[in-house]
mmCIF file of C-alpha atoms in Angstrom:
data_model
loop_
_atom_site.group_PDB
_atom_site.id
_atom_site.type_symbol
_atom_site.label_atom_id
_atom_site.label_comp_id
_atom_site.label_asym_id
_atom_site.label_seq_id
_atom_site.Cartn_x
_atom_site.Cartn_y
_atom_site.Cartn_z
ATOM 1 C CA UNK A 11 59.973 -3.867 35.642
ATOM 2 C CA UNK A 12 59.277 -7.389 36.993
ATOM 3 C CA UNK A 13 59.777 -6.400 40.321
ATOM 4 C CA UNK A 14 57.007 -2.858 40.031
ATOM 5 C CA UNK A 15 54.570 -5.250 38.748
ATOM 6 C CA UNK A 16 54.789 -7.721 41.726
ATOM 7 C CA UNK A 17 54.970 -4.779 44.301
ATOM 8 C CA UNK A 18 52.116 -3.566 42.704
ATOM 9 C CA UNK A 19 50.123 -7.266 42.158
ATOM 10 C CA UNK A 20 51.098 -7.617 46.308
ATOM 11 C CA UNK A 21 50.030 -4.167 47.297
ATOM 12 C CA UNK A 22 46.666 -4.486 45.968
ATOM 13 C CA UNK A 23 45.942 -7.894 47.322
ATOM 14 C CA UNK A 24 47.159 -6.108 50.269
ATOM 15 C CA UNK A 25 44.843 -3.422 50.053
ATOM 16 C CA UNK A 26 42.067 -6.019 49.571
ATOM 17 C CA UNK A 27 42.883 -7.487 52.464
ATOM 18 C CA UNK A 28 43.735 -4.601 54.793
ATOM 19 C CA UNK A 29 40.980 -5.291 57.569
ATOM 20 C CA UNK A 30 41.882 -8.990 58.527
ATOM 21 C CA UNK A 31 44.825 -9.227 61.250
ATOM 22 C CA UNK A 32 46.182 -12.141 59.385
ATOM 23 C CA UNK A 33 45.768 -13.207 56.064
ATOM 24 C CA UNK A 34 46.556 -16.338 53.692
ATOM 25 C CA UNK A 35 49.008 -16.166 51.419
ATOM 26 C CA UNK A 36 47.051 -16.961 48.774
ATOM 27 C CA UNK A 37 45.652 -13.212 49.594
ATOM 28 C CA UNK A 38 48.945 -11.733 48.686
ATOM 29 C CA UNK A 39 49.091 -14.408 45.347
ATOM 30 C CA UNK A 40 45.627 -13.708 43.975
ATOM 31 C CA UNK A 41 44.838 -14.674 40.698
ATOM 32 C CA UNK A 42 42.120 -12.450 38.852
ATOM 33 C CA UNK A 43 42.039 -10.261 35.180
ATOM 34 C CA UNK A 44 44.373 -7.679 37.284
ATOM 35 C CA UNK A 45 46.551 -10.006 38.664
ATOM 36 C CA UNK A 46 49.793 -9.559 35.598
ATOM 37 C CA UNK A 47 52.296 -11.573 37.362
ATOM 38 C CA UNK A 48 50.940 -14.363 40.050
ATOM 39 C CA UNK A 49 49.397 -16.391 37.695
ATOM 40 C CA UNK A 50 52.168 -16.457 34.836
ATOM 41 C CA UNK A 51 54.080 -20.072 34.763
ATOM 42 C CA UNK A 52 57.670 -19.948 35.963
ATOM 43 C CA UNK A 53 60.478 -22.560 35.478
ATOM 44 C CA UNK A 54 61.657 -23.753 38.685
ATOM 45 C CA UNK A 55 64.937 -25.731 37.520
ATOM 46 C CA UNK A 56 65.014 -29.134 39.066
ATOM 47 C CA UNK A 57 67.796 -32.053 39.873
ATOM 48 C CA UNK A 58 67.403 -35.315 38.603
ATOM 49 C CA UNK A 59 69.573 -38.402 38.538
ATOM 50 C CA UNK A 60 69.362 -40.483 35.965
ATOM 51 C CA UNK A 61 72.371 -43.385 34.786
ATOM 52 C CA UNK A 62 74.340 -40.488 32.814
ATOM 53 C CA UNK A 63 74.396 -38.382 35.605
ATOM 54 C CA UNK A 64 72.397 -35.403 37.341
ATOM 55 C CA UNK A 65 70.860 -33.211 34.598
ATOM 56 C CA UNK A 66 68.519 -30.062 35.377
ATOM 57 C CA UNK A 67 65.052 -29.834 33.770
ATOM 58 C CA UNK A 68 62.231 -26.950 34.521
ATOM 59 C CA UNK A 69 59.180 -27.498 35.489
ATOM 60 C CA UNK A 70 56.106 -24.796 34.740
ATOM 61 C CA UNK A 71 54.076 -23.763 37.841
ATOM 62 C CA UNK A 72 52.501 -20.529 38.652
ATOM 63 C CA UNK A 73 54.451 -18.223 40.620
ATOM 64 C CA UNK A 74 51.548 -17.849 43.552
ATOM 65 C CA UNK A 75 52.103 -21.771 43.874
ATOM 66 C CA UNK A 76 55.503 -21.415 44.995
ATOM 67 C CA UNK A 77 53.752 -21.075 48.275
ATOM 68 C CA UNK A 78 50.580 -22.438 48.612
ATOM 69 C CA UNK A 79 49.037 -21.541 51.863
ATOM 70 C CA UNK A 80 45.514 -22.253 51.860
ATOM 71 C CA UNK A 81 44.977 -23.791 55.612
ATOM 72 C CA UNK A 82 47.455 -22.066 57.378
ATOM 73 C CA UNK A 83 48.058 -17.979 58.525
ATOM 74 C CA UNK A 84 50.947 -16.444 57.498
ATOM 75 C CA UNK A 85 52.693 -13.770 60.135
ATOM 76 C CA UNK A 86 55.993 -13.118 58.125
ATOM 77 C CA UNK A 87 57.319 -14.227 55.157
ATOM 78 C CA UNK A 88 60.788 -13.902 53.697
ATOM 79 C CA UNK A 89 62.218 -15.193 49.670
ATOM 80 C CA UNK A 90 65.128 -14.588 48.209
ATOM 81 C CA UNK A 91 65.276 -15.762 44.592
ATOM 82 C CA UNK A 92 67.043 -15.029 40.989
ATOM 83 C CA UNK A 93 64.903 -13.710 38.232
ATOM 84 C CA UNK A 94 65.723 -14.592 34.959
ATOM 85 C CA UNK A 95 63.601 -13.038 31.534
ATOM 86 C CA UNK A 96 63.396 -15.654 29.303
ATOM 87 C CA UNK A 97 61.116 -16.169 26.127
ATOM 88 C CA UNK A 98 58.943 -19.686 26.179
ATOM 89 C CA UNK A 99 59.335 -21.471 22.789
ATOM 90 C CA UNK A 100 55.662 -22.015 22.464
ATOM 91 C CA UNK A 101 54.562 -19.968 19.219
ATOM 92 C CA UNK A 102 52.633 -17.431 21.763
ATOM 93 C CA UNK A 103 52.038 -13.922 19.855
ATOM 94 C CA UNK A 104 49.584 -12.892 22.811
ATOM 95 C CA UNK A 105 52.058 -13.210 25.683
ATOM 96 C CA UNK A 106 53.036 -9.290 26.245
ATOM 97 C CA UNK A 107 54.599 -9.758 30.019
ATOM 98 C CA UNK A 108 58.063 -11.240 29.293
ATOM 99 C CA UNK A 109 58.540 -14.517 31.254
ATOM 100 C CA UNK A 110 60.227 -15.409 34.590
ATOM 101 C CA UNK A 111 61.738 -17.997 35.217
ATOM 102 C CA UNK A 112 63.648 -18.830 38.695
ATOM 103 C CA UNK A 113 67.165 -20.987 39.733
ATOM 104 C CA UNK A 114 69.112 -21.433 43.188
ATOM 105 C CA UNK A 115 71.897 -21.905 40.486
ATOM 106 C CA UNK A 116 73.859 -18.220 39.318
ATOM 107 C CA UNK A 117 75.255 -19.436 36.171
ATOM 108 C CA UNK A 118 72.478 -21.189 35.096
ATOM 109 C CA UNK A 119 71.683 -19.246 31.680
ATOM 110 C CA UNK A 120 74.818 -17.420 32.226
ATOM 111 C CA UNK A 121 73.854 -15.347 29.040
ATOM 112 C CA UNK A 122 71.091 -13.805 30.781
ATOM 113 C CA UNK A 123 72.008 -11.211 34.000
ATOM 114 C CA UNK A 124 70.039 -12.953 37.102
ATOM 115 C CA UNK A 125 68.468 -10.259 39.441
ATOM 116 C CA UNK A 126 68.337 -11.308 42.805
ATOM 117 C CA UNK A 127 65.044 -9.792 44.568
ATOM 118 C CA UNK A 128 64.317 -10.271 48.312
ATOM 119 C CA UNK A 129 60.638 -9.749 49.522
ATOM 120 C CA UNK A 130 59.657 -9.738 52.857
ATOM 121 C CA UNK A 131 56.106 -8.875 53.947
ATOM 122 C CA UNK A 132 55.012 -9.229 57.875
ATOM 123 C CA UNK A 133 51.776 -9.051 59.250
ATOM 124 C CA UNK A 134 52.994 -8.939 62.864
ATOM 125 C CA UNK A 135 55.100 -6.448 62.552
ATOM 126 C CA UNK A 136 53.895 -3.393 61.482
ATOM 127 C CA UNK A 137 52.610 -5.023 57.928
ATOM 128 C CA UNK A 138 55.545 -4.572 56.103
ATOM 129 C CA UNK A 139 56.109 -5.053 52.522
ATOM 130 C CA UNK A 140 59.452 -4.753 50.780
ATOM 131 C CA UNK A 141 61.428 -6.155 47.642
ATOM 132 C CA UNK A 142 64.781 -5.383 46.789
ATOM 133 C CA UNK A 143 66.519 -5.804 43.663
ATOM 134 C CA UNK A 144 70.233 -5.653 43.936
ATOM 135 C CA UNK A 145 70.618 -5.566 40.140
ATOM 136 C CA UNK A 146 69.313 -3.770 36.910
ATOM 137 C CA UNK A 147 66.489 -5.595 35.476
ATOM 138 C CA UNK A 148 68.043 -6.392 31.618
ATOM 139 C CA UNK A 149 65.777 -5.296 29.189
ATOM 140 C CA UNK A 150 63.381 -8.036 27.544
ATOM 141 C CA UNK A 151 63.339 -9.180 24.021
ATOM 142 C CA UNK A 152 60.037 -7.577 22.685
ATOM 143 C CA UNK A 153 58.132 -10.536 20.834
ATOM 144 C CA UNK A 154 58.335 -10.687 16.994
ATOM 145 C CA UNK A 155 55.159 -10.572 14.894
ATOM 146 C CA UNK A 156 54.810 -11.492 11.454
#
């Protein structure tokens, strides 16, 4: 599911931006009312020392800000990340898209199945646009209403 709508969210940017030879990432990371994905906060879980040790915390950012790209062309981009559904703990009845939240750890949430995805998209070579997901998405908690 999470990885139709962002093949879907990059296809139409792509569409959009069809006519340029090369185009900013941001293109491909739009945010607007049809944009589902790009704009939704994901935890990116990061190291810190402290005196006890190193502990993990996440930090909420969009997902188009993973790579900002606003002065620079982009001929060929390549991620590989884990995809993990998680509900936030904010009281949020209006959230419908489940949230995503990304590790470089695999056990990290060990209860939920991580689904690796590799995208690549290429401008100089033939405009290529492809994500791969190696696993079955699980199937997200629908959220309770009272």
């Amino acid at each position: 599911m999470l990885a139709e709508w962002l093949m879907r969210d990059i296809l139409r940017a792509k569409a959009r931006a069809e006519d340029e030879k090369f185009s900013p990432l941001q293109d491909y990371f739009s945010i607007d009312d049809d944009a589902m994905m790009t704009a939704k906060p994901v935890g990116i879980k990061m190291p810190c020392v402290t005196d006890e040790g190193i502990h993990y915390q996440v930090q909420w950012i969009p997902l188009y800000m993973l790579c900002p790209c606003r002065f620079f062309k982009v001929e060929s981009l390549s991620l590989e990340l884990n995809a993990y559904l998680e509900q936030r703990d904010r009281d949020d009845t209006t959230a419908v898209a489940p949230q995503v939240t990304l590790s470089k750890k695999a056990r990290w949430w060990s209860n939920n199945t991580p689904v690796k995805m590799s995208l690549h998209f290429s401008e100089s070579s033939g405009q290529t646009i492809r994500i791969a997901c190696d696993e079955p998405m699980p199937a997200a908690p629908s959220p309770e209403t009272d």
